[in-house]
CSV table of N, CA, C and O in Angstrom, one decimal:
chain,number,residue,atom,x,y,z
A,1,MET,N,57.7,-70.4,1.0
A,1,MET,CA,58.3,-69.1,1.1
A,1,MET,C,59.8,-69.2,1.6
A,1,MET,O,60.1,-70.2,2.3
A,2,ASP,N,60.5,-68.2,1.3
A,2,ASP,CA,61.9,-68.2,1.8
A,2,ASP,C,61.9,-68.0,3.3
A,2,ASP,O,61.1,-67.3,3.8
A,3,GLU,N,62.8,-68.6,4.0
A,3,GLU,CA,62.9,-68.5,5.5
A,3,GLU,C,63.2,-67.0,5.9
A,3,GLU,O,62.7,-66.6,6.9
A,4,ASN,N,63.9,-66.3,5.1
A,4,ASN,CA,64.2,-64.9,5.4
A,4,ASN,C,62.9,-64.1,5.4
A,4,ASN,O,62.7,-63.2,6.3
A,5,ILE,N,62.0,-64.3,4.5
A,5,ILE,CA,60.8,-63.6,4.4
A,5,ILE,C,59.9,-64.0,5.6
A,5,ILE,O,59.3,-63.1,6.3
A,6,VAL,N,59.9,-65.2,6.0
A,6,VAL,CA,59.1,-65.7,7.2
A,6,VAL,C,59.7,-65.0,8.4
A,6,VAL,O,58.9,-64.5,9.3
A,7,ASP,N,61.0,-65.0,8.6
A,7,ASP,CA,61.6,-64.3,9.7
A,7,ASP,C,61.2,-62.8,9.8
A,7,ASP,O,61.0,-62.3,10.8
A,8,ASN,N,61.3,-62.2,8.6
A,8,ASN,CA,60.9,-60.8,8.6
A,8,ASN,C,59.5,-60.5,8.9
A,8,ASN,O,59.1,-59.6,9.6
A,9,LEU,N,58.6,-61.4,8.5
A,9,LEU,CA,57.2,-61.3,8.9
A,9,LEU,C,56.9,-61.6,10.4
A,9,LEU,O,56.0,-61.0,10.9
A,10,LYS,N,57.8,-62.3,11.0
A,10,LYS,CA,57.6,-62.6,12.4
A,10,LYS,C,58.3,-61.6,13.3
A,10,LYS,O,58.2,-61.6,14.5
A,11,SER,N,59.1,-60.7,12.7
A,11,SER,CA,59.9,-59.7,13.4
A,11,SER,C,59.0,-58.7,14.1
A,11,SER,O,58.3,-57.9,13.4
A,12,GLU,N,59.0,-58.6,15.4
A,12,GLU,CA,58.2,-57.6,16.1
A,12,GLU,C,58.6,-56.2,15.8
A,12,GLU,O,57.8,-55.3,15.7
A,13,SER,N,59.9,-56.0,15.7
A,13,SER,CA,60.4,-54.7,15.4
A,13,SER,C,59.9,-54.1,14.1
A,13,SER,O,59.6,-52.9,14.0
A,14,ARG,N,59.8,-54.9,13.1
A,14,ARG,CA,59.2,-54.4,11.8
A,14,ARG,C,57.7,-54.1,12.0
A,14,ARG,O,57.3,-53.1,11.4
A,15,TRP,N,57.0,-54.8,12.8
A,15,TRP,CA,55.6,-54.5,13.0
A,15,TRP,C,55.4,-53.2,13.8
A,15,TRP,O,54.6,-52.4,13.5
A,16,PHE,N,56.3,-53.1,14.8
A,16,PHE,CA,56.3,-51.8,15.6
A,16,PHE,C,56.6,-50.6,14.7
A,16,PHE,O,56.0,-49.6,14.8
A,17,ARG,N,57.6,-50.8,13.9
A,17,ARG,CA,57.9,-49.7,12.9
A,17,ARG,C,56.8,-49.3,12.0
A,17,ARG,O,56.5,-48.2,11.8
A,18,LEU,N,56.0,-50.3,11.6
A,18,LEU,CA,54.9,-50.1,10.7
A,18,LEU,C,53.8,-49.3,11.5
A,18,LEU,O,53.2,-48.4,10.9
A,19,VAL,N,53.6,-49.6,12.7
A,19,VAL,CA,52.6,-48.9,13.5
A,19,VAL,C,53.1,-47.4,13.7
A,19,VAL,O,52.3,-46.5,13.5
A,20,PHE,N,54.4,-47.3,14.0
A,20,PHE,CA,54.9,-45.9,14.1
A,20,PHE,C,54.8,-45.1,12.8
A,20,PHE,O,54.5,-43.9,12.8
A,21,MET,N,55.0,-45.8,11.7
A,21,MET,CA,54.9,-45.2,10.4
A,21,MET,C,53.5,-44.7,10.1
A,21,MET,O,53.3,-43.6,9.6
A,22,VAL,N,52.5,-45.5,10.5
A,22,VAL,CA,51.1,-45.0,10.3
A,22,VAL,C,50.8,-43.8,11.2
A,22,VAL,O,50.3,-42.8,10.7
A,23,LEU,N,51.3,-43.9,12.5
A,23,LEU,CA,51.0,-42.8,13.4
A,23,LEU,C,51.7,-41.5,12.9
A,23,LEU,O,51.2,-40.4,13.0
A,24,PHE,N,53.0,-41.6,12.5
A,24,PHE,CA,53.7,-40.5,12.1
A,24,PHE,C,53.2,-40.0,10.7
A,24,PHE,O,53.3,-38.8,10.4
A,25,GLY,N,52.6,-40.8,9.9
A,25,GLY,CA,52.0,-40.4,8.7
A,25,GLY,C,50.8,-39.5,9.0
A,25,GLY,O,50.6,-38.5,8.3
A,26,ILE,N,50.0,-39.9,10.0
A,26,ILE,CA,48.9,-39.1,10.4
A,26,ILE,C,49.4,-37.7,11.0
A,26,ILE,O,48.8,-36.7,10.7
A,27,ALA,N,50.4,-37.8,11.8
A,27,ALA,CA,51.0,-36.6,12.3
A,27,ALA,C,51.5,-35.6,11.2
A,27,ALA,O,51.4,-34.4,11.3
A,28,ALA,N,52.1,-36.2,10.2
A,28,ALA,CA,52.6,-35.4,9.0
A,28,ALA,C,51.4,-34.7,8.3
A,28,ALA,O,51.5,-33.6,7.9
A,29,TYR,N,50.3,-35.5,8.2
A,29,TYR,CA,49.2,-34.9,7.5
A,29,TYR,C,48.6,-33.7,8.3
A,29,TYR,O,48.3,-32.6,7.8
A,30,LEU,N,48.6,-33.9,9.7
A,30,LEU,CA,48.1,-32.8,10.5
A,30,LEU,C,49.1,-31.6,10.5
A,30,LEU,O,48.7,-30.4,10.5
A,31,ALA,N,50.4,-31.9,10.5
A,31,ALA,CA,51.4,-30.8,10.4
A,31,ALA,C,51.3,-30.1,9.1
A,31,ALA,O,51.5,-28.9,9.0
A,32,GLY,N,51.0,-30.8,8.0
A,32,GLY,CA,50.8,-30.1,6.7
A,32,GLY,C,49.6,-29.2,6.7
A,32,GLY,O,49.7,-28.1,6.2
A,33,PHE,N,48.5,-29.6,7.4
A,33,PHE,CA,47.4,-28.7,7.5
A,33,PHE,C,47.8,-27.5,8.4
A,33,PHE,O,47.4,-26.4,8.0
A,34,LEU,N,48.6,-27.7,9.4
A,34,LEU,CA,49.0,-26.6,10.2
A,34,LEU,C,49.9,-25.6,9.4
A,34,LEU,O,49.7,-24.4,9.6
A,35,VAL,N,50.7,-26.1,8.5
A,35,VAL,CA,51.5,-25.2,7.7
A,35,VAL,C,50.6,-24.4,6.8
A,35,VAL,O,50.9,-23.2,6.6
A,36,MET,N,49.6,-25.0,6.2
A,36,MET,CA,48.7,-24.2,5.4
A,36,MET,C,47.9,-23.1,6.2
A,36,MET,O,47.7,-22.0,5.7
A,37,LEU,N,47.6,-23.5,7.4
A,37,LEU,CA,46.9,-22.5,8.3
A,37,LEU,C,47.9,-21.3,8.6
A,37,LEU,O,47.5,-20.2,8.6
A,38,ILE,N,49.1,-21.7,8.9
A,38,ILE,CA,50.1,-20.6,9.2
A,38,ILE,C,50.3,-19.8,8.0
A,38,ILE,O,50.5,-18.5,8.1
A,39,ALA,N,50.3,-20.3,6.8
A,39,ALA,CA,50.5,-19.6,5.6
A,39,ALA,C,49.4,-18.6,5.4
A,39,ALA,O,49.6,-17.4,5.0
A,40,LEU,N,48.2,-19.0,5.7
A,40,LEU,CA,47.0,-18.1,5.6
A,40,LEU,C,47.1,-17.0,6.6
A,40,LEU,O,46.9,-15.8,6.2
A,41,ILE,N,47.5,-17.3,7.8
A,41,ILE,CA,47.6,-16.3,8.9
A,41,ILE,C,48.7,-15.3,8.5
A,41,ILE,O,48.6,-14.1,8.6
A,42,GLN,N,49.8,-15.8,7.9
A,42,GLN,CA,51.0,-14.9,7.5
A,42,GLN,C,50.5,-14.0,6.4
A,42,GLN,O,50.9,-12.9,6.4
A,43,ALA,N,49.7,-14.5,5.5
A,43,ALA,CA,49.3,-13.7,4.4
A,43,ALA,C,48.4,-12.6,4.9
A,43,ALA,O,48.6,-11.4,4.5
A,44,VAL,N,47.5,-12.9,5.8
A,44,VAL,CA,46.6,-11.8,6.3
A,44,VAL,C,47.4,-10.9,7.2
A,44,VAL,O,47.3,-9.6,7.0
A,45,HIS,N,48.3,-11.4,7.9
A,45,HIS,CA,49.2,-10.5,8.8
A,45,HIS,C,50.1,-9.6,7.9
A,45,HIS,O,50.3,-8.4,8.2
A,46,GLY,N,50.5,-10.1,6.8
A,46,GLY,CA,51.3,-9.3,5.8
A,46,GLY,C,50.5,-8.2,5.2
A,46,GLY,O,51.0,-7.1,5.0
A,47,PHE,N,49.2,-8.4,4.9
A,47,PHE,CA,48.4,-7.3,4.4
A,47,PHE,C,48.1,-6.3,5.5
A,47,PHE,O,48.1,-5.1,5.2
A,48,VAL,N,47.9,-6.7,6.7
A,48,VAL,CA,47.5,-5.8,7.8
A,48,VAL,C,48.8,-5.0,8.3
A,48,VAL,O,48.7,-3.8,8.4
A,49,VAL,N,49.8,-5.7,8.6
A,49,VAL,CA,51.0,-5.1,9.2
A,49,VAL,C,52.1,-4.7,8.2
A,49,VAL,O,52.8,-3.8,8.4
A,50,GLY,N,52.2,-5.4,7.1
A,50,GLY,CA,53.1,-5.1,6.1
A,50,GLY,C,54.4,-6.0,6.1
A,50,GLY,O,55.3,-5.9,5.3
A,51,GLU,N,54.4,-6.9,7.1
A,51,GLU,CA,55.6,-7.8,7.2
A,51,GLU,C,55.1,-9.1,7.9
A,51,GLU,O,54.1,-9.1,8.6
A,52,PRO,N,55.8,-10.2,7.7
A,52,PRO,CA,55.4,-11.4,8.4
A,52,PRO,C,55.7,-11.4,9.9
A,52,PRO,O,56.6,-10.7,10.4
A,53,ASN,N,54.9,-12.2,10.6
A,53,ASN,CA,55.1,-12.3,12.0
A,53,ASN,C,56.3,-13.2,12.3
A,53,ASN,O,56.4,-14.3,11.9
A,54,GLN,N,57.3,-12.6,13.0
A,54,GLN,CA,58.6,-13.3,13.3
A,54,GLN,C,58.4,-14.6,14.1
A,54,GLN,O,59.1,-15.6,13.9
A,55,ARG,N,57.5,-14.6,15.1
A,55,ARG,CA,57.3,-15.8,15.9
A,55,ARG,C,56.7,-16.9,15.1
A,55,ARG,O,57.1,-18.0,15.2
A,56,LEU,N,55.8,-16.6,14.2
A,56,LEU,CA,55.2,-17.6,13.3
A,56,LEU,C,56.3,-18.1,12.3
A,56,LEU,O,56.2,-19.3,11.9
A,57,LEU,N,57.2,-17.2,11.9
A,57,LEU,CA,58.3,-17.7,11.0
A,57,LEU,C,59.1,-18.7,11.7
A,57,LEU,O,59.4,-19.8,11.1
A,58,SER,N,59.5,-18.5,12.9
A,58,SER,CA,60.3,-19.5,13.7
A,58,SER,C,59.5,-20.8,13.9
A,58,SER,O,60.0,-21.9,13.7
A,59,PHE,N,58.2,-20.6,14.3
A,59,PHE,CA,57.4,-21.8,14.5
A,59,PHE,C,57.2,-22.6,13.3
A,59,PHE,O,57.3,-23.8,13.3
A,60,SER,N,56.9,-21.9,12.2
A,60,SER,CA,56.7,-22.6,10.9
A,60,SER,C,58.0,-23.3,10.4
A,60,SER,O,57.9,-24.4,9.8
A,61,ASP,N,59.1,-22.7,10.7
A,61,ASP,CA,60.4,-23.4,10.3
A,61,ASP,C,60.5,-24.7,11.1
A,61,ASP,O,61.0,-25.7,10.6
A,62,SER,N,60.2,-24.7,12.4
A,62,SER,CA,60.3,-25.9,13.2
A,62,SER,C,59.3,-26.9,12.8
A,62,SER,O,59.6,-28.1,12.7
A,63,VAL,N,58.1,-26.5,12.4
A,63,VAL,CA,57.1,-27.5,11.8
A,63,VAL,C,57.6,-28.1,10.5
A,63,VAL,O,57.5,-29.3,10.3
A,64,ASN,N,58.2,-27.3,9.7
A,64,ASN,CA,58.8,-27.8,8.4
A,64,ASN,C,59.9,-28.8,8.7
A,64,ASN,O,59.9,-29.8,8.0
A,65,GLN,N,60.7,-28.5,9.6
A,65,GLN,CA,61.8,-29.5,10.0
A,65,GLN,C,61.2,-30.8,10.6
A,65,GLN,O,61.7,-31.9,10.3
A,66,TYR,N,60.1,-30.6,11.3
A,66,TYR,CA,59.4,-31.8,11.9
A,66,TYR,C,58.8,-32.7,10.8
A,66,TYR,O,59.0,-33.9,10.8
A,67,ILE,N,58.2,-32.0,9.8
A,67,ILE,CA,57.7,-32.8,8.6
A,67,ILE,C,58.8,-33.5,7.9
A,67,ILE,O,58.7,-34.7,7.5
A,68,PHE,N,60.0,-32.8,7.8
A,68,PHE,CA,61.2,-33.5,7.1
A,68,PHE,C,61.6,-34.7,7.9
A,68,PHE,O,62.0,-35.7,7.4
A,69,GLN,N,61.7,-34.5,9.3
A,69,GLN,CA,62.1,-35.7,10.1
A,69,GLN,C,61.1,-36.9,10.0
A,69,GLN,O,61.5,-38.0,9.9
A,70,ILE,N,59.8,-36.6,9.9
A,70,ILE,CA,58.8,-37.6,9.7
A,70,ILE,C,59.1,-38.3,8.3
A,70,ILE,O,59.1,-39.5,8.2
A,71,ALA,N,59.3,-37.5,7.3
A,71,ALA,CA,59.5,-38.0,5.9
A,71,ALA,C,60.7,-38.9,5.9
A,71,ALA,O,60.8,-40.0,5.3
A,72,SER,N,61.8,-38.5,6.6
A,72,SER,CA,63.0,-39.3,6.7
A,72,SER,C,62.8,-40.6,7.4
A,72,SER,O,63.3,-41.6,7.0
A,73,PHE,N,62.0,-40.6,8.4
A,73,PHE,CA,61.6,-41.8,9.1
A,73,PHE,C,60.8,-42.7,8.3
A,73,PHE,O,61.0,-43.9,8.2
A,74,LEU,N,59.8,-42.2,7.6
A,74,LEU,CA,58.8,-43.0,6.8
A,74,LEU,C,59.5,-43.6,5.6
A,74,LEU,O,59.2,-44.7,5.2
A,75,THR,N,60.6,-43.0,5.1
A,75,THR,CA,61.2,-43.5,3.9
A,75,THR,C,62.5,-44.3,4.3
A,75,THR,O,63.3,-44.6,3.4
A,76,PHE,N,62.6,-44.6,5.5
A,76,PHE,CA,63.8,-45.4,6.1
A,76,PHE,C,65.1,-44.7,5.9
A,76,PHE,O,66.2,-45.4,5.9
A,77,ASN,N,65.1,-43.4,5.7
A,77,ASN,CA,66.4,-42.7,5.6
A,77,ASN,C,66.9,-42.4,7.1
A,77,ASN,O,68.1,-42.0,7.2
A,78,SER,N,66.1,-42.6,8.0
A,78,SER,CA,66.5,-42.4,9.4
A,78,SER,C,65.7,-43.4,10.3
A,78,SER,O,64.6,-43.7,10.0
A,79,ASP,N,66.4,-43.9,11.3
A,79,ASP,CA,65.8,-44.8,12.3
A,79,ASP,C,65.4,-44.0,13.6
A,79,ASP,O,64.8,-44.6,14.5
A,80,VAL,N,65.7,-42.7,13.6
A,80,VAL,CA,65.3,-41.9,14.7
A,80,VAL,C,63.9,-41.5,14.6
A,80,VAL,O,63.5,-40.9,13.6
A,81,LYS,N,63.1,-41.8,15.7
A,81,LYS,CA,61.7,-41.4,15.7
A,81,LYS,C,61.6,-39.9,16.0
A,81,LYS,O,62.2,-39.4,16.9
A,82,PRO,N,60.8,-39.2,15.2
A,82,PRO,CA,60.6,-37.8,15.5
A,82,PRO,C,59.9,-37.5,16.8
A,82,PRO,O,59.5,-38.5,17.5
A,83,TYR,N,59.6,-36.3,17.1
A,83,TYR,CA,58.9,-35.9,18.3
A,83,TYR,C,57.6,-36.6,18.4
A,83,TYR,O,57.0,-36.8,17.4
A,84,PRO,N,57.2,-37.2,19.5
A,84,PRO,CA,57.6,-37.0,20.9
A,84,PRO,C,58.7,-37.9,21.4
A,84,PRO,O,59.0,-37.9,22.6
A,85,PHE,N,59.3,-38.7,20.5
A,85,PHE,CA,60.4,-39.6,20.9
A,85,PHE,C,61.8,-39.0,20.9
A,85,PHE,O,62.7,-39.5,21.3
A,86,SER,N,61.8,-37.8,20.3
A,86,SER,CA,63.1,-37.0,20.3
A,86,SER,C,62.7,-35.6,20.5
A,86,SER,O,61.5,-35.2,20.5
A,87,ASP,N,63.6,-34.7,20.6
A,87,ASP,CA,63.3,-33.3,20.8
A,87,ASP,C,62.6,-32.6,19.6
A,87,ASP,O,62.8,-33.0,18.5
A,88,TRP,N,61.8,-31.6,19.9
A,88,TRP,CA,61.1,-30.8,18.9
A,88,TRP,C,62.2,-30.0,18.2
A,88,TRP,O,63.1,-29.4,18.8
A,89,PRO,N,62.2,-30.0,16.8
A,89,PRO,CA,63.2,-29.2,16.1
A,89,PRO,C,63.1,-27.7,16.4
A,89,PRO,O,62.0,-27.2,16.6
A,90,GLN,N,64.3,-27.1,16.5
A,90,GLN,CA,64.3,-25.7,16.8
A,90,GLN,C,64.2,-24.9,15.5
A,90,GLN,O,64.9,-25.2,14.5
A,91,GLY,N,63.3,-23.9,15.5
A,91,GLY,CA,63.1,-23.1,14.3
A,91,GLY,C,64.2,-22.0,14.3
A,91,GLY,O,64.7,-21.6,15.4
A,92,SER,N,64.6,-21.6,13.1
A,92,SER,CA,65.6,-20.5,13.0
A,92,SER,C,64.9,-19.2,13.2
A,92,SER,O,63.7,-19.0,13.0
A,93,SER,N,65.6,-18.2,13.6
A,93,SER,CA,65.0,-16.9,13.8
A,93,SER,C,65.6,-15.9,12.8
A,93,SER,O,66.1,-14.8,13.1
A,94,THR,N,65.7,-16.3,11.5
A,94,THR,CA,66.2,-15.5,10.5
A,94,THR,C,65.3,-14.4,10.0
A,94,THR,O,64.1,-14.6,10.1
A,95,ASP,N,65.8,-13.3,9.6
A,95,ASP,CA,65.0,-12.2,9.0
A,95,ASP,C,64.6,-12.6,7.6
A,95,ASP,O,65.3,-13.3,6.9
A,96,VAL,N,63.5,-11.9,7.2
A,96,VAL,CA,63.0,-12.2,5.9
A,96,VAL,C,63.7,-11.2,4.9
A,96,VAL,O,63.8,-10.0,5.1
A,97,ASP,N,64.2,-11.8,3.8
A,97,ASP,CA,64.8,-11.0,2.7
A,97,ASP,C,63.7,-10.4,1.9
A,97,ASP,O,62.8,-11.1,1.5
A,98,GLU,N,63.8,-9.1,1.5
A,98,GLU,CA,62.8,-8.5,0.6
A,98,GLU,C,63.5,-8.2,-0.7
A,98,GLU,O,64.6,-8.0,-0.9
């Protein structure tokens, strides 16, 4: 084998990143389930009240940004570890256009 490959296989930082990638992959799966749950709650809330819940809009926006941060980390587009190693993303409080 090439010495570069052997050095990469012995690199602790690469193995730690792999562990973090697995853990963040699980977190992304759970966050995706949470998004689907929020969508269901928003649909029911929309039928009952006639408009989406503003607090859930802001929270779901931050969850969406969190999933994006995880995807960026998993695909090596970012070396910054998502929450809990960095701040939780802030959701926007934009109004819904009809």
